[in-house]
């Protein structure tokens, strides 16, 4: 069966420090991968999605970047964190296009202080 | 741009009360519709989905939703809620081949025993 791993679960970082959040999927090949952010009191906002290795689409301008170095690995990064980067980050995967269900990881709660 | 609006941000009900959570989207073309739920301490998971066919769809745990195309709505219902339904509920829409989801702001449901 397919599983998705996301780590770390919780992270506290100072303003200006770098960030690297990792997401890996097991049990499937060539998944679509997604990074979402949920800010306090707001819904989930799609940040990035990827349909294949090295293929990244950014949905909103921001201080973050994403990379997909391997088929089932999706990394969310920042060179210098801002206070506004605080939030709950979720990774998700799906198979196929259009009518596909997304499966979510447990999420990372990031606090930038 | 497409958007999803959930009318109720915080709902408090007593057990056995009926539930209806509103969801409206803005998009004139073909849509795929979803309700996701996040129970306390758990992953975001799919509650139910609509792709085509019967506009009344049934999901897990006695939930159902009705797609009304003319109203651009996909409201979630349950005739009798339980304490274990306490969770955050998200309505989501996908419109393209990438399966990108656009989420509503979420509704926190608190069921009092």
Short mmCIF file of C-alpha atoms in Angstrom, two decimals:
data_model
loop_
_atom_site.label_atom_id
_atom_site.label_comp_id
_atom_site.label_asym_id
_atom_site.label_seq_id
_atom_site.Cartn_x
_atom_site.Cartn_y
_atom_site.Cartn_z
CA UNK A 1 0.00 0.00 0.00
CA UNK A 2 1.02 3.59 -0.52
CA UNK A 3 2.29 5.75 2.31
CA UNK A 4 3.51 9.30 2.55
CA UNK A 5 6.11 10.49 5.00
CA UNK A 6 6.67 14.04 6.00
CA UNK A 7 9.25 15.37 8.41
CA UNK A 8 9.88 16.93 10.73
CA UNK A 9 6.51 17.09 12.46
CA UNK A 10 7.35 20.30 14.28
CA UNK A 11 9.99 22.90 13.60
CA UNK A 12 10.91 26.16 15.28
CA UNK A 13 13.29 28.32 13.31
CA UNK A 14 14.64 31.86 13.73
CA UNK A 15 13.93 34.52 11.15
CA UNK A 16 16.56 34.49 8.43
CA UNK A 17 17.48 30.83 8.83
CA UNK A 18 17.19 28.30 5.99
CA UNK A 19 14.45 25.70 5.70
CA UNK A 20 14.23 22.23 4.28
CA UNK A 21 11.10 20.10 4.63
CA UNK A 22 11.07 16.67 3.07
CA UNK A 23 8.26 14.53 1.78
CA UNK A 24 8.56 11.02 0.39
CA UNK A 25 5.99 8.66 -1.02
CA UNK A 26 6.22 4.89 -0.96
CA UNK A 27 4.36 2.24 -2.88
CA UNK A 28 3.63 4.11 -6.09
CA UNK A 29 5.47 5.41 -9.14
CA UNK A 30 5.36 8.75 -10.92
CA UNK A 31 2.98 10.41 -8.49
CA UNK A 32 1.85 13.99 -8.72
CA UNK A 33 3.21 15.78 -5.66
CA UNK A 34 1.91 18.87 -3.93
CA UNK A 35 2.90 21.27 -1.16
CA UNK A 36 0.16 23.14 0.67
CA UNK A 37 0.27 25.64 3.50
CA UNK A 38 -2.42 26.26 6.05
CA UNK A 39 -1.98 29.55 7.86
CA UNK A 40 -3.79 30.11 11.14
CA UNK A 41 -7.51 30.66 10.55
CA UNK A 42 -7.23 30.12 6.82
CA UNK A 43 -7.77 27.26 4.43
CA UNK A 44 -5.15 25.25 2.60
CA UNK A 45 -3.29 27.09 -0.11
CA UNK A 46 -1.47 25.24 -2.86
CA UNK A 47 2.15 26.36 -3.00
CA UNK A 48 3.77 24.01 -5.51
CA UNK A 49 2.94 20.95 -7.53
CA UNK A 50 5.02 18.57 -9.57
CA UNK A 51 4.03 16.05 -12.22
CA UNK A 52 7.53 14.60 -12.61
CA UNK A 53 11.19 14.77 -11.64
CA UNK A 54 12.51 18.30 -11.98
CA UNK A 55 9.10 19.64 -12.99
CA UNK A 56 7.89 22.21 -10.49
CA UNK A 57 5.01 24.65 -10.85
CA UNK A 58 4.65 27.49 -8.41
CA UNK A 59 1.20 28.71 -7.58
CA UNK A 60 1.90 31.80 -5.52
CA UNK A 61 4.86 34.18 -5.34
CA UNK A 62 6.64 33.68 -2.07
CA UNK A 63 9.81 33.16 -0.15
CA UNK A 64 9.80 29.41 -0.71
CA UNK A 65 10.98 27.04 -3.40
CA UNK A 66 10.42 23.38 -4.15
CA UNK A 67 12.47 20.66 -5.76
CA UNK A 68 11.86 17.09 -6.85
CA UNK A 69 15.22 15.37 -7.09
CA UNK A 70 13.73 11.88 -7.23
CA UNK A 71 10.44 10.44 -8.42
CA UNK A 72 8.96 10.10 -4.96
CA UNK A 73 10.74 12.88 -3.12
CA UNK A 74 9.51 16.44 -2.82
CA UNK A 75 11.41 19.09 -0.89
CA UNK A 76 10.24 22.50 0.28
CA UNK A 77 13.02 25.01 0.94
CA UNK A 78 13.80 28.55 1.83
CA UNK A 79 17.11 30.37 1.97
CA UNK A 80 15.92 32.87 4.58
CA UNK A 81 12.73 32.38 6.54
CA UNK A 82 10.33 35.21 7.24
CA UNK A 83 7.87 35.50 10.12
CA UNK A 84 5.07 35.14 7.56
CA UNK A 85 6.34 31.69 6.61
CA UNK A 86 4.93 30.28 9.85
CA UNK A 87 2.17 27.81 9.29
CA UNK A 88 1.21 24.21 8.78
CA UNK A 89 2.75 22.63 5.69
CA UNK A 90 1.17 19.62 4.08
CA UNK A 91 2.54 17.37 1.39
CA UNK A 92 0.17 15.36 -0.78
CA UNK A 93 0.32 12.91 -3.64
CA UNK A 94 -2.02 11.67 -6.32
CA UNK A 95 -1.94 9.44 -9.38
CA UNK A 96 -3.24 10.31 -12.80
CA UNK A 97 -4.86 13.53 -13.88
CA UNK A 98 -8.14 15.29 -13.40
CA UNK A 99 -10.26 12.90 -11.40
CA UNK A 100 -7.65 12.01 -8.85
CA UNK A 101 -7.83 11.86 -5.12
CA UNK A 102 -5.04 13.44 -3.14
CA UNK A 103 -3.57 11.73 -0.10
CA UNK A 104 -2.01 13.87 2.55
CA UNK A 105 0.91 13.54 4.92
CA UNK A 106 0.78 14.34 8.60
CA UNK A 107 2.11 17.84 8.06
CA UNK A 108 4.87 19.99 9.53
CA UNK A 109 4.07 22.81 11.91
CA UNK A 110 6.62 25.55 11.31
CA UNK A 111 7.04 28.42 13.72
CA UNK A 112 9.34 31.22 12.67
CA UNK A 113 10.38 33.37 15.60
CA UNK B 1 -9.62 32.87 -10.68
CA UNK B 2 -11.36 29.90 -9.21
CA UNK B 3 -12.28 30.07 -5.55
CA UNK B 4 -14.11 28.03 -2.95
CA UNK B 5 -16.13 29.55 -0.16
CA UNK B 6 -17.29 27.80 2.99
CA UNK B 7 -19.95 29.80 4.76
CA UNK B 8 -19.51 28.56 8.29
CA UNK B 9 -16.15 28.86 9.97
CA UNK B 10 -17.10 27.42 13.32
CA UNK B 11 -20.15 25.27 14.03
CA UNK B 12 -21.17 23.94 17.42
CA UNK B 13 -23.84 21.24 17.61
CA UNK B 14 -25.20 18.85 20.17
CA UNK B 15 -25.12 15.14 19.47
CA UNK B 16 -27.98 13.92 17.27
CA UNK B 17 -28.44 17.34 15.69
CA UNK B 18 -28.47 17.56 11.91
CA UNK B 19 -25.55 19.08 10.08
CA UNK B 20 -25.27 21.03 6.89
CA UNK B 21 -22.05 22.77 5.88
CA UNK B 22 -22.20 25.09 2.94
CA UNK B 23 -19.70 25.16 0.08
CA UNK B 24 -19.82 27.29 -3.04
CA UNK B 25 -17.29 27.50 -5.82
CA UNK B 26 -16.67 29.88 -8.65
CA UNK B 27 -15.92 28.17 -11.96
CA UNK B 28 -18.06 27.86 -15.02
CA UNK B 29 -16.67 24.63 -16.42
CA UNK B 30 -16.51 21.01 -15.38
CA UNK B 31 -15.46 20.51 -11.79
CA UNK B 32 -14.50 17.67 -9.52
CA UNK B 33 -15.66 18.25 -5.97
CA UNK B 34 -14.36 16.95 -2.68
CA UNK B 35 -14.92 17.12 1.03
CA UNK B 36 -11.91 16.36 3.20
CA UNK B 37 -11.91 15.98 6.96
CA UNK B 38 -9.18 16.34 9.54
CA UNK B 39 -9.91 14.72 12.88
CA UNK B 40 -7.87 15.96 15.84
CA UNK B 41 -4.34 14.63 15.58
CA UNK B 42 -4.94 12.81 12.31
CA UNK B 43 -4.12 13.26 8.63
CA UNK B 44 -6.39 15.13 6.29
CA UNK B 45 -8.48 12.43 4.63
CA UNK B 46 -11.13 12.17 1.97
CA UNK B 47 -14.72 12.17 3.18
CA UNK B 48 -16.45 12.01 -0.20
CA UNK B 49 -16.10 13.11 -3.80
CA UNK B 50 -18.16 13.95 -6.85
CA UNK B 51 -16.89 13.49 -10.38
CA UNK B 52 -20.03 12.90 -12.42
CA UNK B 53 -23.36 11.10 -12.38
CA UNK B 54 -25.75 11.14 -9.44
CA UNK B 55 -25.37 14.56 -7.81
CA UNK B 56 -26.10 13.10 -4.39
CA UNK B 57 -22.98 11.34 -3.19
CA UNK B 58 -22.46 9.34 -0.06
CA UNK B 59 -19.24 9.17 1.88
CA UNK B 60 -17.87 7.57 4.97
CA UNK B 61 -19.46 7.73 8.41
CA UNK B 62 -22.93 8.62 7.17
CA UNK B 63 -21.99 11.84 5.42
CA UNK B 64 -23.47 12.87 2.10
CA UNK B 65 -23.19 15.85 -0.20
CA UNK B 66 -25.31 17.21 -3.00
CA UNK B 67 -23.93 18.86 -6.10
CA UNK B 68 -26.25 21.57 -7.38
CA UNK B 69 -24.74 22.83 -10.60
CA UNK B 70 -27.07 25.79 -10.97
CA UNK B 71 -26.07 27.06 -7.54
CA UNK B 72 -22.37 26.16 -7.85
CA UNK B 73 -22.76 24.41 -4.52
CA UNK B 74 -21.65 21.18 -2.90
CA UNK B 75 -23.07 21.19 0.61
CA UNK B 76 -22.18 18.52 3.13
CA UNK B 77 -24.89 16.95 5.27
CA UNK B 78 -25.33 14.43 8.03
CA UNK B 79 -28.72 13.70 9.60
CA UNK B 80 -27.43 13.04 13.10
CA UNK B 81 -23.95 14.02 14.24
CA UNK B 82 -21.88 12.23 16.85
CA UNK B 83 -19.22 13.50 19.22
CA UNK B 84 -16.65 11.69 17.07
CA UNK B 85 -17.53 13.96 14.14
CA UNK B 86 -15.70 16.79 15.84
CA UNK B 87 -13.14 17.81 13.23
CA UNK B 88 -12.23 20.37 10.65
CA UNK B 89 -13.97 20.01 7.28
CA UNK B 90 -12.66 21.30 3.99
CA UNK B 91 -14.43 21.63 0.70
CA UNK B 92 -12.20 21.47 -2.37
CA UNK B 93 -12.49 21.75 -6.13
CA UNK B 94 -10.26 20.63 -8.98
CA UNK B 95 -10.75 21.77 -12.52
CA UNK B 96 -7.71 20.88 -14.58
CA UNK B 97 -5.76 17.89 -15.68
CA UNK B 98 -3.15 18.38 -12.98
CA UNK B 99 -5.68 17.67 -10.27
CA UNK B 100 -4.71 20.76 -8.33
CA UNK B 101 -7.10 21.33 -5.47
CA UNK B 102 -8.50 24.67 -4.47
CA UNK B 103 -9.64 24.54 -0.87
CA UNK B 104 -12.18 26.50 1.06
CA UNK B 105 -11.24 28.11 4.35
CA UNK B 106 -12.43 25.15 6.35
CA UNK B 107 -15.16 24.71 8.95
CA UNK B 108 -14.43 23.62 12.48
CA UNK B 109 -17.21 21.41 13.78
CA UNK B 110 -17.53 20.89 17.50
CA UNK B 111 -20.07 18.33 18.65
CA UNK B 112 -21.02 18.47 22.29
CA UNK B 113 -21.86 15.14 23.97
#
